[in-house]
Amino acid sequence: MIRRVSILTRWEVKSVAMESRFHIAIVGSGPGGLSAAGRAAEHDLGRQDTSHQPTHILLESFKAPAKTIQRYQKGKHVMAEPHFLDLRSPIKFRAGTREAILEWWRQGIDEKGINIRYESEVTAISGKQGDFLITLNDGDTIRAENVVLAIGTQGNPRKLGVPGEDERLVQYQLDDPYAYQDETIVVVGAGDAAIENALGLAEQNRVYIVNRRDEFARAKEGNLNAVLKAINDQSVDFSCFYESHVSAVRPPTDEGESGAIVLDTPEGERTIECHRIVARLGSVPPRKFVESCGVEFPDDRPTSLPELSNQYESNVPGLYIIGALGGYPLIKQAMNQGHDVIEYIHGNDVKPVDHELLMLQFSGLPYMADPEEILALYQQRLPMFRRMNALQFREFILESRVIASVSDDQSREEVEARSRAAEEKHQQTLLERHKDRLAELEASNEPITEADRTPPKPRPATRIMQEGESIFQDGEYTNTFYTIAEGEAHIQYEPDGPVYTLKPGQFFGEMSLISGRPRSGNATIGPETILLETPRRMMVKVLNSNEEVKDGIDWMFIVRVLQKHFAPDLPIEELRKIARKVELQQYASGDSIYDEGDSGDCLHLIRSGTVTLSRKVGDAQIAIDHLQSGRMFGQLALMGDPVRRETATAAVKTETIMLRSREFLALLKKDPQRIDDIQAETRNQLKLETMLASMPEGGNVISFLMDEGLGEATNAMIIDEDLCVGCDNCEKACADTHGGISRLDRKAGASHASVQVPISCRHCEHPHCMKDCPVDAIHRAPSGEVFIDDSCIGCGNCETNCPYDAIHMAPELKRKGGILSWILFGFGSEPGADSEKSATAADTQQSSHKAVKCDGCMDLKGGPACVRACPTGAAIRIGPDRFPELITRR
């Protein structure tokens, strides 16, 4: 049967004769579908027969191709991510405007002769490989030997899930942000679509964006930069609610009036009157339709994705799934898949475009194997990731660093030489491809951007370590996450304590990742071991998107905390049942955990955050202790004294592990020797609390320090005003050490009872400034100092995020002479002088301002210059663990 189909006007594709049976039917003309159809059309052009009949058909339910891109907001800049992947597709794509990309794709349809049928919604797919029956919405049927589903998920937006989610002021799509003016609009979501909608609306409206996390972990780099710039730009009416959730939507009471959205924020409930709410919370797979095709999902979660082979084939032979429905939502990824899936169907064994990157990562492994085999092997060996979609696991590996251990110096030299050679080859390949792409752009007379001219960053090869070498040491402020693929790792929490051996499939490093505290214990790598080291940002993304991984890490965190506090010699296997019965509790800053006089039936272990303990003395509430991550409190309730002696309050956002009597006794029964240690720890804590309670003024000082936010500090500056003579040597020394710009403001900052907290970095447990740094310029040294490197672009996000005004933007200055050069030779300005005022045109480099903050003088052997320069000993830098020492000394 031959049917002549008229293609719709706007795209002006000529009528074509189409057979009802095809070798390949592609459903959906988004990026993946178009790329697949373009490659299928190239195969048709290369055939030897003279029939000239297409063996492929592209079915699109809309009246034009790429419906999702069509519905992008007008003028939207579409990014080509991931930046480290090349494009492998017959259809053109690079970063550009929505309109430019749609035009490129229209041209590609014409040039490649793609056999496309519009307004042909697929309602059912049945049959088997070699004879699939595809039913369309108009009743027509098409038969195909193979089917490629490229339908995406955008047609199924996730709703708010609260009362009022379907009210008229709530919308789940935004086509044209410029259609609205002078409105108050709340955008809910933290992904790319939400950010782009919010930025577009902000040009003519007052905009709030609601992020349920404390950072924009899922955003592309370009969008991250843009949203942070808007948040930090005082001239733009644009605000962000971090760690906030929508609890209700209130419709307008009368026509023409505004409605409202109710948010749960860290500061409590907040109601915002608004004209509209744009909810961009992602989408869920069209599961009912996909399952009707015979495709199976691994579980019942709404966000679950089908399980696919490395060639994107589903459990139904001959039915392939690419793009967002397969777990890869980015345009470049989907287009690469579209190209490759056609090759697979034609029997060609092409390697994925990221194959060479995986080869580089695995270059130092002690065996030769195809990356696909290694990926499959590791996913099976790592129980926590077995249920992760194979393509998502691939991304996880690409974002991690592979570490391999060797047993002797000779082996290390050989393997490192191999890895270096692989890195050099990779870098040379990148430069050659970059040069070729630039040449093509110049030949096409298309505009070339700075991003086009910037060479891609090379990727790292396998990191080689010596057997027994330290992975991290106790007290280090690092927060990467480690998974053991092969071999073993050894962890010792106490100098004379047991050494725990972790085997393949296990992980470690989660305690610092979650709590923000320094590493607990020493970790060393075993013989013939392969580790995956995953950066915090990637782990946050995984934890936010995969409940199974999050649950696994949460559970192991609890097990190891219980092991450390109650049963160091007890194997993890014996702690499993107890760990499943404890509860995780979350508290906002200022929340009461329990009150003095309450009857208690549990103890708490602080997972993250800080807790202040206080007692009522007369009419005043006096702080008697403060406890940070890893500490225990409330244990007296389980040791014969159920009446709470103090009030426990979350000083900052805090999470605790709550342990009730039955589990507590079960742990002590497992290791009775631990009772003496817990009693001794409790006695010391009570002794300290009693001492502070006997010195109300000391308790007031601790309350003052907590109110100033020092509960989350690790290294804060404090000045004893009884000793300070106002010489400002501290500021002058700071400026002299940091190129003329002081990181310390002695005169500012609150004080109480002659204790002053000047404006200076506290090097917080979970540094606010590190959140969403778009170029990753802020780091934490293993010794704990938080510092900014030279890659800072001056976006101001860290300055906005810091709640303590410890970061400011300043011009880069030429290095000034020290005190002696100023006194003897007059070179430079007086150390400590106002750099903004004293800098001449010659002093200031021709560059934008950059962020500056205290780095704890981490590179100076003698320690912080401000402390060393104080002639009276008034200036000290301490962590909260030394606050009682400060009170006692005073």
Short mmCIF file of N, CA, C and O in Angstrom, two decimals, residues 215-283:
data_model
loop_
_atom_site.label_atom_id
_atom_site.label_comp_id
_atom_site.label_asym_id
_atom_site.label_seq_id
_atom_site.Cartn_x
_atom_site.Cartn_y
_atom_site.Cartn_z
N GLU A 215 21.23 24.77 47.14
CA GLU A 215 22.03 25.20 46.00
C GLU A 215 21.36 24.71 44.72
O GLU A 215 20.46 23.88 44.75
N PHE A 216 21.81 25.24 43.59
CA PHE A 216 21.26 24.84 42.29
C PHE A 216 22.13 23.71 41.72
O PHE A 216 22.89 23.89 40.78
N ALA A 217 21.99 22.51 42.31
CA ALA A 217 22.89 21.41 41.99
C ALA A 217 22.67 20.85 40.60
O ALA A 217 23.57 20.25 40.02
N ARG A 218 21.46 21.02 40.02
CA ARG A 218 21.16 20.38 38.74
C ARG A 218 21.34 21.31 37.54
O ARG A 218 21.17 20.89 36.40
N ALA A 219 21.68 22.55 37.78
CA ALA A 219 21.71 23.52 36.69
C ALA A 219 22.97 23.41 35.85
O ALA A 219 24.05 23.09 36.35
N LYS A 220 22.82 23.69 34.56
CA LYS A 220 23.99 23.80 33.69
C LYS A 220 24.81 25.02 34.11
O LYS A 220 24.29 25.95 34.71
N GLU A 221 26.08 25.00 33.75
CA GLU A 221 26.98 26.05 34.21
C GLU A 221 26.50 27.44 33.79
O GLU A 221 26.53 28.38 34.57
N GLY A 222 26.05 27.58 32.53
CA GLY A 222 25.60 28.88 32.05
C GLY A 222 24.41 29.40 32.83
O GLY A 222 24.33 30.58 33.18
N ASN A 223 23.43 28.52 33.08
CA ASN A 223 22.26 28.92 33.86
C ASN A 223 22.62 29.22 35.30
O ASN A 223 22.06 30.13 35.92
N LEU A 224 23.53 28.44 35.85
CA LEU A 224 23.98 28.69 37.22
C LEU A 224 24.58 30.08 37.32
O LEU A 224 24.25 30.86 38.23
N ASN A 225 25.46 30.43 36.39
CA ASN A 225 26.07 31.76 36.41
C ASN A 225 25.01 32.85 36.32
O ASN A 225 25.06 33.85 37.04
N ALA A 226 24.04 32.64 35.44
CA ALA A 226 23.03 33.68 35.20
C ALA A 226 22.11 33.88 36.40
O ALA A 226 21.81 35.02 36.78
N VAL A 227 21.66 32.79 37.01
CA VAL A 227 20.74 32.94 38.14
C VAL A 227 21.45 33.53 39.35
O VAL A 227 20.88 34.36 40.09
N LEU A 228 22.71 33.16 39.56
CA LEU A 228 23.44 33.74 40.68
C LEU A 228 23.69 35.23 40.46
O LEU A 228 23.63 36.03 41.40
N LYS A 229 23.96 35.60 39.22
CA LYS A 229 24.15 37.02 38.91
C LYS A 229 22.88 37.80 39.21
O LYS A 229 22.94 38.91 39.78
N ALA A 230 21.73 37.24 38.84
CA ALA A 230 20.46 37.94 39.08
C ALA A 230 20.17 38.06 40.57
O ALA A 230 19.72 39.10 41.05
N ILE A 231 20.44 37.00 41.33
CA ILE A 231 20.20 37.03 42.77
C ILE A 231 21.07 38.09 43.44
O ILE A 231 20.64 38.76 44.38
N ASN A 232 22.28 38.25 42.92
CA ASN A 232 23.23 39.17 43.54
C ASN A 232 23.16 40.60 43.00
O ASN A 232 23.83 41.48 43.53
N ASP A 233 22.38 40.81 41.95
CA ASP A 233 22.28 42.13 41.32
C ASP A 233 21.18 42.94 42.02
O ASP A 233 19.99 42.63 41.92
N GLN A 234 21.59 43.98 42.72
CA GLN A 234 20.63 44.80 43.47
C GLN A 234 19.68 45.56 42.56
O GLN A 234 18.61 45.99 43.00
N SER A 235 20.03 45.71 41.30
CA SER A 235 19.17 46.46 40.38
C SER A 235 18.07 45.59 39.77
O SER A 235 17.19 46.09 39.08
N VAL A 236 18.12 44.29 40.03
CA VAL A 236 17.12 43.37 39.49
C VAL A 236 16.21 42.91 40.63
O VAL A 236 16.69 42.51 41.68
N ASP A 237 14.90 42.99 40.42
CA ASP A 237 13.93 42.59 41.45
C ASP A 237 13.76 41.07 41.40
O ASP A 237 12.77 40.54 40.88
N PHE A 238 14.76 40.39 41.92
CA PHE A 238 14.85 38.93 41.78
C PHE A 238 15.36 38.35 43.10
O PHE A 238 16.42 38.74 43.58
N SER A 239 14.61 37.45 43.70
CA SER A 239 14.99 36.88 44.99
C SER A 239 14.85 35.37 44.97
O SER A 239 14.07 34.82 44.18
N CYS A 240 15.60 34.72 45.84
CA CYS A 240 15.56 33.26 45.92
C CYS A 240 15.24 32.82 47.34
O CYS A 240 15.80 33.35 48.31
N PHE A 241 14.36 31.84 47.46
CA PHE A 241 14.10 31.17 48.73
C PHE A 241 14.78 29.80 48.65
O PHE A 241 14.32 28.91 47.92
N TYR A 242 15.87 29.65 49.39
CA TYR A 242 16.55 28.36 49.44
C TYR A 242 15.91 27.49 50.53
O TYR A 242 15.31 27.98 51.48
N GLU A 243 16.07 26.18 50.39
CA GLU A 243 15.59 25.21 51.37
C GLU A 243 14.14 25.47 51.74
O GLU A 243 13.75 25.42 52.91
N SER A 244 13.33 25.74 50.73
CA SER A 244 11.93 26.11 50.97
C SER A 244 11.01 25.20 50.15
O SER A 244 11.36 24.74 49.07
N HIS A 245 9.83 24.97 50.71
CA HIS A 245 8.85 24.09 50.09
C HIS A 245 7.51 24.80 50.00
O HIS A 245 7.15 25.60 50.87
N VAL A 246 6.76 24.48 48.97
CA VAL A 246 5.40 25.01 48.83
C VAL A 246 4.47 24.18 49.70
O VAL A 246 4.44 22.95 49.61
N SER A 247 3.70 24.85 50.56
CA SER A 247 2.75 24.12 51.41
C SER A 247 1.30 24.34 50.98
O SER A 247 0.44 23.51 51.27
N ALA A 248 1.02 25.44 50.26
CA ALA A 248 -0.35 25.67 49.80
C ALA A 248 -0.37 26.78 48.76
O ALA A 248 0.56 27.60 48.67
N VAL A 249 -1.43 26.77 47.97
CA VAL A 249 -1.69 27.84 47.00
C VAL A 249 -3.06 28.40 47.32
O VAL A 249 -4.04 27.66 47.49
N ARG A 250 -3.14 29.74 47.43
CA ARG A 250 -4.40 30.39 47.74
C ARG A 250 -4.86 31.20 46.53
O ARG A 250 -4.18 32.14 46.11
N PRO A 251 -5.99 30.85 45.94
CA PRO A 251 -6.47 31.56 44.75
C PRO A 251 -6.97 32.95 45.11
O PRO A 251 -7.26 33.25 46.28
N PRO A 252 -7.10 33.83 44.12
CA PRO A 252 -7.65 35.17 44.39
C PRO A 252 -9.08 35.07 44.88
O PRO A 252 -9.83 34.18 44.47
N THR A 253 -9.44 35.96 45.78
CA THR A 253 -10.82 35.96 46.28
C THR A 253 -11.76 36.62 45.30
O THR A 253 -12.93 36.25 45.21
N ASP A 254 -11.28 37.61 44.54
CA ASP A 254 -12.10 38.29 43.55
C ASP A 254 -11.35 38.38 42.24
O ASP A 254 -10.12 38.34 42.19
N GLU A 255 -12.09 38.51 41.16
CA GLU A 255 -11.50 38.64 39.83
C GLU A 255 -10.60 39.87 39.78
O GLU A 255 -10.96 40.95 40.24
N GLY A 256 -9.40 39.67 39.23
CA GLY A 256 -8.47 40.78 39.09
C GLY A 256 -7.52 40.96 40.26
O GLY A 256 -6.56 41.73 40.16
N GLU A 257 -7.80 40.29 41.37
CA GLU A 257 -6.91 40.39 42.51
C GLU A 257 -5.82 39.32 42.42
O GLU A 257 -5.91 38.37 41.65
N SER A 258 -4.78 39.48 43.24
CA SER A 258 -3.70 38.51 43.26
C SER A 258 -4.02 37.38 44.21
O SER A 258 -4.80 37.53 45.15
N GLY A 259 -3.39 36.23 43.97
CA GLY A 259 -3.51 35.10 44.88
C GLY A 259 -2.29 35.08 45.79
O GLY A 259 -1.62 36.09 46.01
N ALA A 260 -1.98 33.91 46.31
CA ALA A 260 -0.82 33.81 47.21
C ALA A 260 -0.28 32.40 47.19
O ALA A 260 -0.99 31.43 46.89
N ILE A 261 1.00 32.29 47.52
CA ILE A 261 1.65 31.00 47.69
C ILE A 261 2.23 30.97 49.10
O ILE A 261 2.76 31.97 49.60
N VAL A 262 2.08 29.84 49.78
CA VAL A 262 2.56 29.69 51.15
C VAL A 262 3.78 28.79 51.13
O VAL A 262 3.73 27.67 50.59
N LEU A 263 4.89 29.28 51.70
CA LEU A 263 6.14 28.54 51.69
C LEU A 263 6.57 28.18 53.10
O LEU A 263 6.38 28.97 54.04
N ASP A 264 7.15 26.98 53.24
CA ASP A 264 7.87 26.62 54.46
C ASP A 264 9.33 26.93 54.23
O ASP A 264 9.98 26.30 53.39
N THR A 265 9.87 27.90 54.95
CA THR A 265 11.25 28.33 54.78
C THR A 265 12.03 28.04 56.07
O THR A 265 11.44 27.76 57.11
N PRO A 266 13.35 28.09 56.03
CA PRO A 266 14.13 27.88 57.26
C PRO A 266 13.79 28.87 58.36
O PRO A 266 14.02 28.59 59.53
N GLU A 267 13.23 30.03 57.99
CA GLU A 267 12.85 31.03 58.98
C GLU A 267 11.39 30.92 59.39
O GLU A 267 10.88 31.75 60.13
N GLY A 268 10.69 29.90 58.89
CA GLY A 268 9.29 29.73 59.22
C GLY A 268 8.39 29.92 58.01
O GLY A 268 8.86 30.04 56.87
N GLU A 269 7.09 29.96 58.24
CA GLU A 269 6.14 30.08 57.14
C GLU A 269 6.16 31.48 56.54
O GLU A 269 6.25 32.48 57.25
N ARG A 270 6.09 31.54 55.22
CA ARG A 270 6.12 32.82 54.51
C ARG A 270 5.04 32.80 53.43
O ARG A 270 4.98 31.86 52.63
N THR A 271 4.19 33.80 53.44
CA THR A 271 3.13 33.92 52.44
C THR A 271 3.48 35.05 51.48
O THR A 271 3.78 36.17 51.91
N ILE A 272 3.46 34.76 50.17
CA ILE A 272 3.80 35.75 49.16
C ILE A 272 2.58 35.97 48.27
O ILE A 272 2.08 35.02 47.64
N GLU A 273 2.10 37.18 48.25
CA GLU A 273 1.02 37.51 47.31
C GLU A 273 1.61 37.58 45.91
O GLU A 273 2.68 38.18 45.70
N CYS A 274 0.93 36.98 44.96
CA CYS A 274 1.48 36.94 43.60
C CYS A 274 0.36 36.85 42.58
O CYS A 274 -0.77 36.45 42.88
N HIS A 275 0.71 37.23 41.35
CA HIS A 275 -0.26 37.18 40.26
C HIS A 275 -0.30 35.82 39.59
O HIS A 275 -1.33 35.41 39.05
N ARG A 276 0.86 35.13 39.59
CA ARG A 276 0.89 33.79 39.00
C ARG A 276 2.04 32.99 39.58
O ARG A 276 3.01 33.54 40.12
N ILE A 277 1.91 31.69 39.46
CA ILE A 277 2.93 30.74 39.92
C ILE A 277 3.31 29.88 38.73
O ILE A 277 2.44 29.26 38.10
N VAL A 278 4.59 29.85 38.43
CA VAL A 278 5.10 29.00 37.34
C VAL A 278 5.87 27.86 37.99
O VAL A 278 6.93 28.06 38.57
N ALA A 279 5.31 26.67 37.92
CA ALA A 279 5.94 25.50 38.55
C ALA A 279 6.68 24.69 37.50
O ALA A 279 6.07 24.14 36.58
N ARG A 280 8.01 24.64 37.61
CA ARG A 280 8.84 23.86 36.69
C ARG A 280 9.59 22.82 37.51
O ARG A 280 10.74 23.02 37.90
N LEU A 281 8.92 21.75 37.80
CA LEU A 281 9.42 20.72 38.71
C LEU A 281 9.86 19.47 37.97
O LEU A 281 9.94 18.38 38.56
N GLY A 282 10.15 19.62 36.70
CA GLY A 282 10.55 18.46 35.93
C GLY A 282 9.34 17.71 35.43
O GLY A 282 8.19 18.19 35.51
N SER A 283 9.57 16.54 34.91
CA SER A 283 8.49 15.76 34.33
C SER A 283 8.68 14.29 34.67
O SER A 283 9.74 13.88 35.13
#
